[in-house]
């Protein structure tokens, strides 16, 4: 608790540092690789000194990978999935 | 339907019946999958795919071949699904504040230590976890879930997602980040290897 207060104080006051809240605002751009070099440096520096943000980002990235792997795996329909009644309804409606 | 402009009939007539049937058969299954992912409802997904394929067959004359046919159909289906969500008013504002990261009064992040972060491979091995993730995504409010799906799963860019949803790119970015953060929170037990199976 006392350590966190010292950390918060340092990050807020010291030159070239960003707070965890600012880190949070940069996460998306950092991962999209669109952070300006200066901000990128601060972001990476914050990650070196802040365990919470480092852990957070790792879990955040794992979440994205997990969501992508699982939903992308569902994207393989079998050919016999073709619902005949729906196909017919579409072809009938087209003629009209 | 009876008073339809004749130009539409002509466009539809450009494709013969056999070609139309082939197009429908080759694409209907993945389109249903996509629509069901976006709408989370099989019945609604069928409506959306029917509407999408009919309008695709009628508009085939507009298809310039600049993009792959699949890309074109993907966009039509996504657009139709989003209109459907709008009509159902499911893209309404809902808060996910409870799942967002928390900070103390000094802007320091409050995050329990991660003694373990389970590897992707390990996570994917378990059927319960796969179901848990799919359920986690469904738990997100539609206005966030749809952005996460379009950007992270369907492969649309931020600009394309913004266009599809008629939102600013900044808004898309903010919501995408919140959706991912909230999902992380929802999946924490699995990611920490603490899920009871
Ligand atoms: Zn931090």
Short mmCIF file of N, CA, C and O in Angstrom, two decimals, chain B residues 101-162:
data_model
loop_
_atom_site.label_atom_id
_atom_site.label_comp_id
_atom_site.label_asym_id
_atom_site.label_seq_id
_atom_site.Cartn_x
_atom_site.Cartn_y
_atom_site.Cartn_z
N UNK B 101 -10.67 -2.33 -15.93
CA UNK B 101 -9.56 -2.26 -14.96
C UNK B 101 -9.83 -1.17 -13.92
O UNK B 101 -10.51 -0.18 -14.21
N UNK B 102 -9.28 -1.38 -12.74
CA UNK B 102 -9.44 -0.38 -11.68
C UNK B 102 -8.11 0.21 -11.26
O UNK B 102 -7.07 -0.44 -11.33
N UNK B 103 -8.19 1.47 -10.83
CA UNK B 103 -7.00 2.22 -10.44
C UNK B 103 -7.23 2.85 -9.07
O UNK B 103 -8.38 3.11 -8.70
N UNK B 104 -6.17 3.10 -8.33
CA UNK B 104 -6.34 3.79 -7.06
C UNK B 104 -6.34 5.30 -7.27
O UNK B 104 -6.28 5.77 -8.41
N UNK B 105 -6.39 6.05 -6.17
CA UNK B 105 -6.49 7.51 -6.32
C UNK B 105 -5.24 8.14 -6.91
O UNK B 105 -5.27 9.28 -7.35
N UNK B 106 -4.14 7.38 -6.95
CA UNK B 106 -2.91 7.90 -7.56
C UNK B 106 -2.72 7.40 -8.99
O UNK B 106 -1.63 7.46 -9.54
N UNK B 107 -3.80 6.86 -9.55
CA UNK B 107 -3.76 6.32 -10.91
C UNK B 107 -2.88 5.09 -11.06
O UNK B 107 -2.37 4.80 -12.14
N UNK B 108 -2.67 4.38 -9.95
CA UNK B 108 -1.95 3.11 -10.01
C UNK B 108 -2.93 1.97 -10.24
O UNK B 108 -3.98 1.93 -9.61
N UNK B 109 -2.54 1.06 -11.10
CA UNK B 109 -3.41 -0.06 -11.43
C UNK B 109 -3.54 -1.02 -10.25
O UNK B 109 -2.54 -1.32 -9.58
N UNK B 110 -4.75 -1.49 -10.02
CA UNK B 110 -4.97 -2.52 -9.01
C UNK B 110 -5.17 -3.84 -9.76
O UNK B 110 -6.17 -4.01 -10.45
N UNK B 111 -4.20 -4.69 -9.68
CA UNK B 111 -4.26 -5.96 -10.40
C UNK B 111 -3.64 -7.03 -9.52
O UNK B 111 -2.51 -6.89 -9.07
N UNK B 112 -4.41 -8.09 -9.26
CA UNK B 112 -3.85 -9.18 -8.46
C UNK B 112 -2.64 -9.76 -9.17
O UNK B 112 -2.64 -9.84 -10.40
N UNK B 113 -1.62 -10.16 -8.43
CA UNK B 113 -0.43 -10.72 -9.08
C UNK B 113 -0.79 -11.95 -9.92
O UNK B 113 -1.65 -12.73 -9.54
N UNK B 114 -0.14 -12.06 -11.05
CA UNK B 114 -0.36 -13.22 -11.91
C UNK B 114 0.80 -14.17 -11.68
O UNK B 114 1.87 -13.99 -12.25
N UNK B 115 0.58 -15.18 -10.84
CA UNK B 115 1.65 -16.14 -10.60
C UNK B 115 1.71 -17.11 -11.77
O UNK B 115 2.72 -17.72 -12.03
N UNK B 116 0.60 -17.22 -12.48
CA UNK B 116 0.55 -18.11 -13.61
C UNK B 116 -0.32 -17.53 -14.71
O UNK B 116 -1.39 -17.00 -14.44
N UNK B 117 0.17 -17.62 -15.96
CA UNK B 117 -0.66 -17.28 -17.11
C UNK B 117 -0.61 -18.50 -18.02
O UNK B 117 0.42 -18.83 -18.60
N UNK B 118 -1.75 -19.17 -18.12
CA UNK B 118 -1.80 -20.44 -18.86
C UNK B 118 -1.50 -20.20 -20.34
O UNK B 118 -1.96 -19.22 -20.92
N UNK B 119 -0.74 -21.11 -20.95
CA UNK B 119 -0.36 -20.94 -22.35
C UNK B 119 -1.59 -21.15 -23.25
O UNK B 119 -2.54 -21.84 -22.89
N UNK B 120 -1.50 -20.55 -24.43
CA UNK B 120 -2.62 -20.64 -25.38
C UNK B 120 -2.91 -22.09 -25.73
O UNK B 120 -4.06 -22.53 -25.74
N UNK B 121 -1.84 -22.83 -25.98
CA UNK B 121 -1.99 -24.23 -26.37
C UNK B 121 -2.74 -25.02 -25.31
O UNK B 121 -3.66 -25.77 -25.61
N UNK B 122 -2.35 -24.80 -24.05
CA UNK B 122 -2.98 -25.51 -22.94
C UNK B 122 -4.46 -25.13 -22.82
O UNK B 122 -5.32 -25.97 -22.59
N UNK B 123 -4.73 -23.83 -23.02
CA UNK B 123 -6.11 -23.35 -22.91
C UNK B 123 -7.00 -23.98 -23.98
O UNK B 123 -8.16 -24.31 -23.74
N UNK B 124 -6.42 -24.15 -25.17
CA UNK B 124 -7.22 -24.65 -26.28
C UNK B 124 -7.49 -26.15 -26.20
O UNK B 124 -8.35 -26.68 -26.88
N UNK B 125 -6.72 -26.83 -25.33
CA UNK B 125 -6.86 -28.28 -25.23
C UNK B 125 -8.17 -28.70 -24.57
O UNK B 125 -8.66 -29.80 -24.79
N UNK B 126 -8.72 -27.83 -23.72
CA UNK B 126 -9.88 -28.24 -22.94
C UNK B 126 -11.19 -27.74 -23.54
O UNK B 126 -11.35 -26.55 -23.78
N UNK B 127 -12.10 -28.65 -23.75
CA UNK B 127 -13.39 -28.30 -24.34
C UNK B 127 -14.16 -27.33 -23.44
O UNK B 127 -14.78 -26.38 -23.92
N UNK B 128 -14.09 -27.54 -22.09
CA UNK B 128 -14.80 -26.66 -21.15
C UNK B 128 -14.33 -25.22 -21.29
O UNK B 128 -15.12 -24.29 -21.19
N UNK B 129 -13.02 -25.06 -21.51
CA UNK B 129 -12.49 -23.71 -21.62
C UNK B 129 -12.95 -23.07 -22.94
O UNK B 129 -13.30 -21.90 -22.98
N UNK B 130 -12.97 -23.85 -23.99
CA UNK B 130 -13.46 -23.33 -25.28
C UNK B 130 -14.90 -22.81 -25.12
O UNK B 130 -15.25 -21.75 -25.60
N UNK B 131 -15.72 -23.61 -24.43
CA UNK B 131 -17.11 -23.20 -24.21
C UNK B 131 -17.17 -21.95 -23.33
O UNK B 131 -17.97 -21.05 -23.56
N UNK B 132 -16.32 -21.93 -22.32
CA UNK B 132 -16.25 -20.82 -21.38
C UNK B 132 -15.93 -19.51 -22.13
O UNK B 132 -16.51 -18.47 -21.86
N UNK B 133 -15.00 -19.59 -23.09
CA UNK B 133 -14.61 -18.40 -23.85
C UNK B 133 -15.76 -17.92 -24.74
O UNK B 133 -16.10 -16.74 -24.76
N UNK B 134 -16.38 -18.87 -25.44
CA UNK B 134 -17.51 -18.52 -26.30
C UNK B 134 -18.61 -17.87 -25.47
O UNK B 134 -19.22 -16.88 -25.88
N UNK B 135 -18.83 -18.41 -24.27
CA UNK B 135 -19.85 -17.87 -23.38
C UNK B 135 -19.46 -16.48 -22.89
O UNK B 135 -20.29 -15.58 -22.81
N UNK B 136 -18.18 -16.32 -22.57
CA UNK B 136 -17.67 -15.02 -22.13
C UNK B 136 -17.92 -13.95 -23.18
O UNK B 136 -18.39 -12.85 -22.85
N UNK B 137 -17.66 -14.27 -24.43
CA UNK B 137 -17.87 -13.31 -25.51
C UNK B 137 -19.36 -12.96 -25.61
O UNK B 137 -19.73 -11.80 -25.76
N UNK B 138 -20.22 -13.98 -25.49
CA UNK B 138 -21.66 -13.73 -25.55
C UNK B 138 -22.16 -12.85 -24.40
O UNK B 138 -23.19 -12.21 -24.51
N UNK B 139 -21.43 -12.89 -23.29
CA UNK B 139 -21.83 -12.11 -22.12
C UNK B 139 -21.67 -10.61 -22.34
O UNK B 139 -22.35 -9.81 -21.72
N UNK B 140 -20.74 -10.23 -23.22
CA UNK B 140 -20.51 -8.80 -23.46
C UNK B 140 -21.75 -8.16 -24.08
O UNK B 140 -22.42 -8.78 -24.88
N UNK B 141 -22.05 -6.92 -23.70
CA UNK B 141 -23.17 -6.23 -24.36
C UNK B 141 -22.91 -6.15 -25.87
O UNK B 141 -21.76 -6.00 -26.29
N UNK B 142 -23.97 -6.24 -26.67
CA UNK B 142 -23.82 -6.27 -28.13
C UNK B 142 -22.99 -5.12 -28.69
O UNK B 142 -22.23 -5.30 -29.63
N UNK B 143 -23.15 -3.92 -28.09
CA UNK B 143 -22.45 -2.76 -28.64
C UNK B 143 -20.93 -2.89 -28.52
O UNK B 143 -20.19 -2.26 -29.26
N UNK B 144 -20.47 -3.72 -27.60
CA UNK B 144 -19.04 -3.98 -27.46
C UNK B 144 -18.65 -5.27 -28.17
O UNK B 144 -17.65 -5.34 -28.88
N UNK B 145 -19.49 -6.27 -27.99
CA UNK B 145 -19.21 -7.58 -28.57
C UNK B 145 -19.04 -7.51 -30.08
O UNK B 145 -18.12 -8.08 -30.65
N UNK B 146 -19.93 -6.75 -30.73
CA UNK B 146 -19.91 -6.68 -32.19
C UNK B 146 -18.58 -6.08 -32.68
O UNK B 146 -18.02 -6.51 -33.68
N UNK B 147 -18.05 -5.13 -31.95
CA UNK B 147 -16.78 -4.50 -32.35
C UNK B 147 -15.62 -5.47 -32.15
O UNK B 147 -14.76 -5.61 -33.02
N UNK B 148 -15.63 -6.16 -31.04
CA UNK B 148 -14.60 -7.17 -30.79
C UNK B 148 -14.62 -8.22 -31.89
O UNK B 148 -13.58 -8.63 -32.40
N UNK B 149 -15.81 -8.64 -32.28
CA UNK B 149 -15.91 -9.67 -33.31
C UNK B 149 -15.47 -9.17 -34.67
O UNK B 149 -14.74 -9.85 -35.38
N UNK B 150 -15.93 -7.97 -35.04
CA UNK B 150 -15.55 -7.45 -36.36
C UNK B 150 -14.05 -7.23 -36.44
O UNK B 150 -13.42 -7.59 -37.42
N UNK B 151 -13.44 -6.66 -35.40
CA UNK B 151 -12.02 -6.33 -35.44
C UNK B 151 -11.13 -7.54 -35.17
O UNK B 151 -10.22 -7.83 -35.95
N UNK B 152 -11.37 -8.23 -34.08
CA UNK B 152 -10.43 -9.28 -33.69
C UNK B 152 -10.71 -10.62 -34.35
O UNK B 152 -9.82 -11.44 -34.49
N UNK B 153 -11.95 -10.85 -34.74
CA UNK B 153 -12.26 -12.18 -35.23
C UNK B 153 -12.58 -12.21 -36.72
O UNK B 153 -12.08 -13.05 -37.45
N UNK B 154 -13.38 -11.26 -37.21
CA UNK B 154 -13.73 -11.27 -38.63
C UNK B 154 -12.67 -10.56 -39.48
O UNK B 154 -12.75 -10.57 -40.71
N UNK B 155 -11.72 -9.91 -38.84
CA UNK B 155 -10.60 -9.34 -39.59
C UNK B 155 -10.85 -7.99 -40.25
O UNK B 155 -10.09 -7.59 -41.13
N UNK B 156 -11.90 -7.27 -39.86
CA UNK B 156 -12.10 -5.92 -40.40
C UNK B 156 -11.15 -4.94 -39.71
O UNK B 156 -10.84 -5.10 -38.53
N UNK B 157 -10.72 -3.91 -40.45
CA UNK B 157 -9.84 -2.90 -39.86
C UNK B 157 -10.67 -1.96 -38.99
O UNK B 157 -11.91 -2.01 -39.02
N UNK B 158 -10.00 -1.09 -38.25
CA UNK B 158 -10.72 -0.11 -37.43
C UNK B 158 -11.58 0.78 -38.32
O UNK B 158 -12.75 1.04 -38.00
N UNK B 159 -11.02 1.22 -39.44
CA UNK B 159 -11.77 2.10 -40.33
C UNK B 159 -12.99 1.40 -40.91
O UNK B 159 -14.09 1.97 -40.98
N UNK B 160 -12.82 0.14 -41.32
CA UNK B 160 -13.95 -0.61 -41.89
C UNK B 160 -15.03 -0.85 -40.83
O UNK B 160 -16.23 -0.74 -41.12
N UNK B 161 -14.60 -1.17 -39.62
CA UNK B 161 -15.55 -1.40 -38.53
C UNK B 161 -16.33 -0.12 -38.24
O UNK B 161 -17.55 -0.15 -38.06
N UNK B 162 -15.62 1.00 -38.24
CA UNK B 162 -16.26 2.29 -37.99
C UNK B 162 -17.31 2.57 -39.07
O UNK B 162 -18.42 3.01 -38.78
#
